[in-house]
Short mmCIF file of C-alpha atoms in Angstrom, two decimals:
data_model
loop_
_atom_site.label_atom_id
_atom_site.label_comp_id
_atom_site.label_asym_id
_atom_site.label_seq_id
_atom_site.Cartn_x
_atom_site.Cartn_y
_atom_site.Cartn_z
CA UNK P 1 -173.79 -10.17 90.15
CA UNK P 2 -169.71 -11.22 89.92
CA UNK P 3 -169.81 -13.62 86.62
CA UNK P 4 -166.96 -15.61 86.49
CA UNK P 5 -165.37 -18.41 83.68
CA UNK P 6 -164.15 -21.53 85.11
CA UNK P 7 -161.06 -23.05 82.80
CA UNK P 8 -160.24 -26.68 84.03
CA UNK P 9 -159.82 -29.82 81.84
CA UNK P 10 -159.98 -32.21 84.68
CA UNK P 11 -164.21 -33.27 85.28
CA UNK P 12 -163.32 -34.11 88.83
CA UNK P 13 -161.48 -30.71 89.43
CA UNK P 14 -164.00 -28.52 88.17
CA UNK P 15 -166.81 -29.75 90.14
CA UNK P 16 -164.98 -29.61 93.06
CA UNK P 17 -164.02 -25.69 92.11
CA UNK P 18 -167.94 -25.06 91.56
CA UNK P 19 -168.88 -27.07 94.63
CA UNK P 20 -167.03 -24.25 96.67
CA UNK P 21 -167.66 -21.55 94.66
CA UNK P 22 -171.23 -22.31 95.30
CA UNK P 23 -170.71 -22.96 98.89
CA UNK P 24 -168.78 -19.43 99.21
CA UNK P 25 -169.84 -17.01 96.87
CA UNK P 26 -173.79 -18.45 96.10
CA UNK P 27 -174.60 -14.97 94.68
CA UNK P 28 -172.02 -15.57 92.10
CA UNK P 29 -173.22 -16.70 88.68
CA UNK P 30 -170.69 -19.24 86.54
CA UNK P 31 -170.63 -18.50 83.12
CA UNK P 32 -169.07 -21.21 81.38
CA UNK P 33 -167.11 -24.03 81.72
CA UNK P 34 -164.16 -23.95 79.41
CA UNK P 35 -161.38 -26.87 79.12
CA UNK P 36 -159.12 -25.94 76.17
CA UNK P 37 -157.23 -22.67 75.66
CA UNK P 38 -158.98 -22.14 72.40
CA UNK P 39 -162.35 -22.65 74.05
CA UNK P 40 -161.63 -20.09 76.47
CA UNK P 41 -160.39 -17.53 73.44
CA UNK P 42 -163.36 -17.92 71.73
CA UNK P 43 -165.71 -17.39 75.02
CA UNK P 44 -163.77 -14.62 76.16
CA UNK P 45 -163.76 -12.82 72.34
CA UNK P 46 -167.55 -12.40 72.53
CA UNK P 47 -168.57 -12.95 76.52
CA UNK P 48 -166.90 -10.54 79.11
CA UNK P 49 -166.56 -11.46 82.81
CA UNK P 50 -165.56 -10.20 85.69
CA UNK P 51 -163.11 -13.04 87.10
CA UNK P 52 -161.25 -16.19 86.01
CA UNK P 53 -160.32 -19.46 87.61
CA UNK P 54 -157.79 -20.75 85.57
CA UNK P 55 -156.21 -23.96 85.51
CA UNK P 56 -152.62 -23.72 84.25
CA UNK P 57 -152.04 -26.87 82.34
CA UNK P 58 -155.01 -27.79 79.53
CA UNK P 59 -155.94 -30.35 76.74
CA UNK P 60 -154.41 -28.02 74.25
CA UNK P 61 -151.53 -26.36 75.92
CA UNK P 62 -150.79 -24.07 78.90
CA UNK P 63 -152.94 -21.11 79.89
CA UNK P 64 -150.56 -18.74 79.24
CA UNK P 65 -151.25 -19.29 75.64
CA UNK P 66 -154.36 -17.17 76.37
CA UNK P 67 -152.83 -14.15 77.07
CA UNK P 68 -150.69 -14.50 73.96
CA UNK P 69 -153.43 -14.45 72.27
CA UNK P 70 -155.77 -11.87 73.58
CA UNK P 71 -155.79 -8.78 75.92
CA UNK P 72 -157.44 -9.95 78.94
CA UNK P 73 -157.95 -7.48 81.74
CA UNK P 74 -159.63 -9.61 83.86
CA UNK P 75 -158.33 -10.55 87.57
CA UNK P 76 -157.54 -14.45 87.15
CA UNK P 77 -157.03 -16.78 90.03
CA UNK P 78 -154.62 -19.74 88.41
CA UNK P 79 -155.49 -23.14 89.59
CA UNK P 80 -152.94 -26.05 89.61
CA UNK P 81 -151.30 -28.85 90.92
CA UNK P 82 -147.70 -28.15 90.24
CA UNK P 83 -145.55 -25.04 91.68
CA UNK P 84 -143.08 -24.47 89.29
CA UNK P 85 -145.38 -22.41 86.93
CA UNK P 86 -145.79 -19.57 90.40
CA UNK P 87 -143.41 -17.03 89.22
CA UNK P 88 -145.27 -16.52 85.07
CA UNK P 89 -148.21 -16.72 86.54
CA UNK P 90 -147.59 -13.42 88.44
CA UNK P 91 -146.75 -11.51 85.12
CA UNK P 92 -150.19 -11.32 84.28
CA UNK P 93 -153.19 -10.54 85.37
CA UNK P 94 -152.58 -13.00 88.57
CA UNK P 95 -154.77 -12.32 92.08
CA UNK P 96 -153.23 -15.81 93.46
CA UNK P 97 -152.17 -19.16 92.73
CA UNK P 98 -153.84 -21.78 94.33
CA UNK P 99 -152.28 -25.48 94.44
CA UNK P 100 -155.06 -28.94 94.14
CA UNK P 101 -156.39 -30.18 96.12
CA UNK P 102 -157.86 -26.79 96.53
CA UNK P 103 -158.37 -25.44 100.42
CA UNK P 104 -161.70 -23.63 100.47
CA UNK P 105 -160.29 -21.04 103.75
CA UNK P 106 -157.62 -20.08 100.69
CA UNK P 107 -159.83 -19.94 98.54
CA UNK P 108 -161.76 -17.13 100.32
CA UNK P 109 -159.25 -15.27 100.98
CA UNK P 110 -158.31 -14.87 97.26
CA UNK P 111 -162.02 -14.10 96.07
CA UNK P 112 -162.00 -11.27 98.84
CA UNK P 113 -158.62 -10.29 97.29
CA UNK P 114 -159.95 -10.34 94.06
CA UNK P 115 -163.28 -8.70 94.76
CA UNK P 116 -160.57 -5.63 95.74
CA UNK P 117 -158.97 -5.53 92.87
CA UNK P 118 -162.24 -5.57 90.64
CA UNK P 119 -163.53 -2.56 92.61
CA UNK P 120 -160.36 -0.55 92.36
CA UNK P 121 -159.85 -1.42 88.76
CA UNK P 122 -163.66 -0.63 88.20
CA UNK P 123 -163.30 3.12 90.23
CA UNK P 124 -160.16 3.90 88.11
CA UNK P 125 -162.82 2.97 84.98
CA UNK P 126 -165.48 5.47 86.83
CA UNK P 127 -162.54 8.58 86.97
CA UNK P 128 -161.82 8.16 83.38
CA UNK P 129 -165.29 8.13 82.14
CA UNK P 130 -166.51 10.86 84.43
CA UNK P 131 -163.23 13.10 83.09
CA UNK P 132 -164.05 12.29 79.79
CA UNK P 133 -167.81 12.79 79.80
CA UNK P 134 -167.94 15.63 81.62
CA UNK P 135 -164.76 17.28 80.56
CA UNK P 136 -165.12 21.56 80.51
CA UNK P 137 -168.47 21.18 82.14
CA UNK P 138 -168.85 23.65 85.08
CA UNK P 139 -168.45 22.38 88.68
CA UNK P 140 -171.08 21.67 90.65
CA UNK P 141 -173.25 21.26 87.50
CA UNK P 142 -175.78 18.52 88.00
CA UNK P 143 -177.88 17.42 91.02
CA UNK P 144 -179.46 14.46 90.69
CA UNK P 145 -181.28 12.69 93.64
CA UNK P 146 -178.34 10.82 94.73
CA UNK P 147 -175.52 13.08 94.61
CA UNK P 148 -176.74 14.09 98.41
CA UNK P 149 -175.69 10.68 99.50
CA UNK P 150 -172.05 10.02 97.76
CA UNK P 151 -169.77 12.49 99.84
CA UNK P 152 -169.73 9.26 103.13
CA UNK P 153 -168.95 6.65 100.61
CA UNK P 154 -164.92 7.24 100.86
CA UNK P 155 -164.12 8.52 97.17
CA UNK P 156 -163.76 11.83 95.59
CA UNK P 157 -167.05 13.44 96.04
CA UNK P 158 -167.07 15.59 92.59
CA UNK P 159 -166.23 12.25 90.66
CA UNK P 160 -169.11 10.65 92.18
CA UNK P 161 -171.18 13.17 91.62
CA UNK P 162 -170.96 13.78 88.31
CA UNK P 163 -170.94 10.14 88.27
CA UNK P 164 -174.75 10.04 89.98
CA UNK P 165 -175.45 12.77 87.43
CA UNK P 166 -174.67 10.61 84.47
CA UNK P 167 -177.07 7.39 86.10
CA UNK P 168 -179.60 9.71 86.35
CA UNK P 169 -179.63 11.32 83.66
CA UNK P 170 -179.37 7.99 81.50
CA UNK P 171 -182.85 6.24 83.45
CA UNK P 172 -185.17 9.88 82.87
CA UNK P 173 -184.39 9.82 79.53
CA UNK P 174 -184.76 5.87 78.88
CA UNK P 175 -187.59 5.75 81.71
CA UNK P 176 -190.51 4.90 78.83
CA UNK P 177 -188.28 2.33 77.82
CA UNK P 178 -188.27 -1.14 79.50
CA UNK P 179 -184.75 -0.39 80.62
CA UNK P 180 -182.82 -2.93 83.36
CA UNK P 181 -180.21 -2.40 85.26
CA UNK P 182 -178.19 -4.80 83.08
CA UNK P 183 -178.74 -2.50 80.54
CA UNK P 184 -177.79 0.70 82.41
CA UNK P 185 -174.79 -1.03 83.25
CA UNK P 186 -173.56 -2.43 80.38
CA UNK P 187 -174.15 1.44 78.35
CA UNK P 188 -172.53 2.92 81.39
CA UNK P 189 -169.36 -0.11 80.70
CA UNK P 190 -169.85 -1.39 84.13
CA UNK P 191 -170.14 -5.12 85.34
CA UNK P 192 -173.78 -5.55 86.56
CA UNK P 193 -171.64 -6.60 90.06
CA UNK P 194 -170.05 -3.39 90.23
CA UNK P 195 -173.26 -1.19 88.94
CA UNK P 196 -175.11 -2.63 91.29
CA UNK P 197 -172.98 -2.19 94.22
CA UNK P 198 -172.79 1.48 93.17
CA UNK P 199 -176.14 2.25 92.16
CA UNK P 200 -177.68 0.99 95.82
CA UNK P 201 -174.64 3.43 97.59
CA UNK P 202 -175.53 6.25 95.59
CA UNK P 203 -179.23 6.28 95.49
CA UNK P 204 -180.15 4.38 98.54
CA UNK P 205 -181.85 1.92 96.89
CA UNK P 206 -181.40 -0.51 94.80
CA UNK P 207 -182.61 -0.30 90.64
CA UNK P 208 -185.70 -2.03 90.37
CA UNK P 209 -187.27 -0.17 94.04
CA UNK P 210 -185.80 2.71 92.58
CA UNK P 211 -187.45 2.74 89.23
CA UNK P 212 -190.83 1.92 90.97
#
């Protein structure tokens, strides 16, 4: 499930933004409702998500405090009613800039954007933990019960192996345990979104028939 933080400091605005959101992405889950820039700090130091909708001017200052502030690797979506703020916006970690009063056929076409980006940003995150978990293993090693099915899903076969491998392995030894796939994916540092996604393409399934 994508979670995402809302950041708006105008009532009206941000039901109207979860009124869509709802409408277009129901399997979506909002997080939290943030209206300040050191509200959103504070969420964002101790709850991770997996997109932002950020309005650009708040109670306490501009957005762009936030990323002065923190490292934020999330894909945001800024939210605003004036134009002039476009080009700093696109310096960080900007999927698109939408203007009130919001258009919900835009605002589709930047979730699918941003869906994109959290896939190929999350893909990168599965090369670099395969490479370093597996690193002077030989290849081929490993054969769990999905890595039959991961050649046809478009990536680099051995990565997604070894990938399968590393599920696998994780839910036979945990399997006593009262392990969910929250769990898997948040040891394996994977949005529950993304591990999901993944975890049905690899194994044909998805967790909980799989674990039963």
């Amino acid at each position: 499930m994508m979670k995402y933080l809302l950041v708006e400091d105008e009532r009206f605005a941000y039901e109207e933004m979860k009124r869509m959101m709802e409408k277009l992405r129901p399997d979506y889950q909002l997080e939290a409702w943030t209206a300040t820039v050191e509200q959103t700090v504070q969420f964002l130091k101790h709850h991770p998500v997996d997109l932002m909708l950020l309005d650009i001017r708040l109670t306490d200052g501009y957005s762009f405090d936030i990323f002065e502030q923190m490292q934020v690797t999330t894909p945001v979506i800024f939210t605003t009613a004036y134009d002039e703020h476009a080009i700093q916006a696109f310096k960080v970690n900007s999927v698109d800039y939408l203007l009130k009063p919001y258009d919900e056929k835009e605002l589709l076409l930047v979730l699918d954007e941003a869906m994109r980006i959290v896939d190929e940003y999350q893909t990168e995150e599965i090369r670099k933990t395969v490479t370093e978990t597996t690193a002077g293993s030989p290849e081929g090693e490993g054969s769990g019960p999905g890595a039959a099915v991961v050649n046809g899903t478009g990536g680099d076969p051995m990565v997604e192996t070894r990938l399968t491998d590393l599920i696998y392995q994780y839910i036979r030894d945990n399997y006593m345990f009262d392990i969910s796939m929250q769990e898997v994916a948040r040891t394996m540092n994977y949005s529950e979104a993304y591990f999901c996604k993944l975890f049905k393409q690899f194994f044909g399934k998805n967790f909980t028939a799989y674990l039963t």
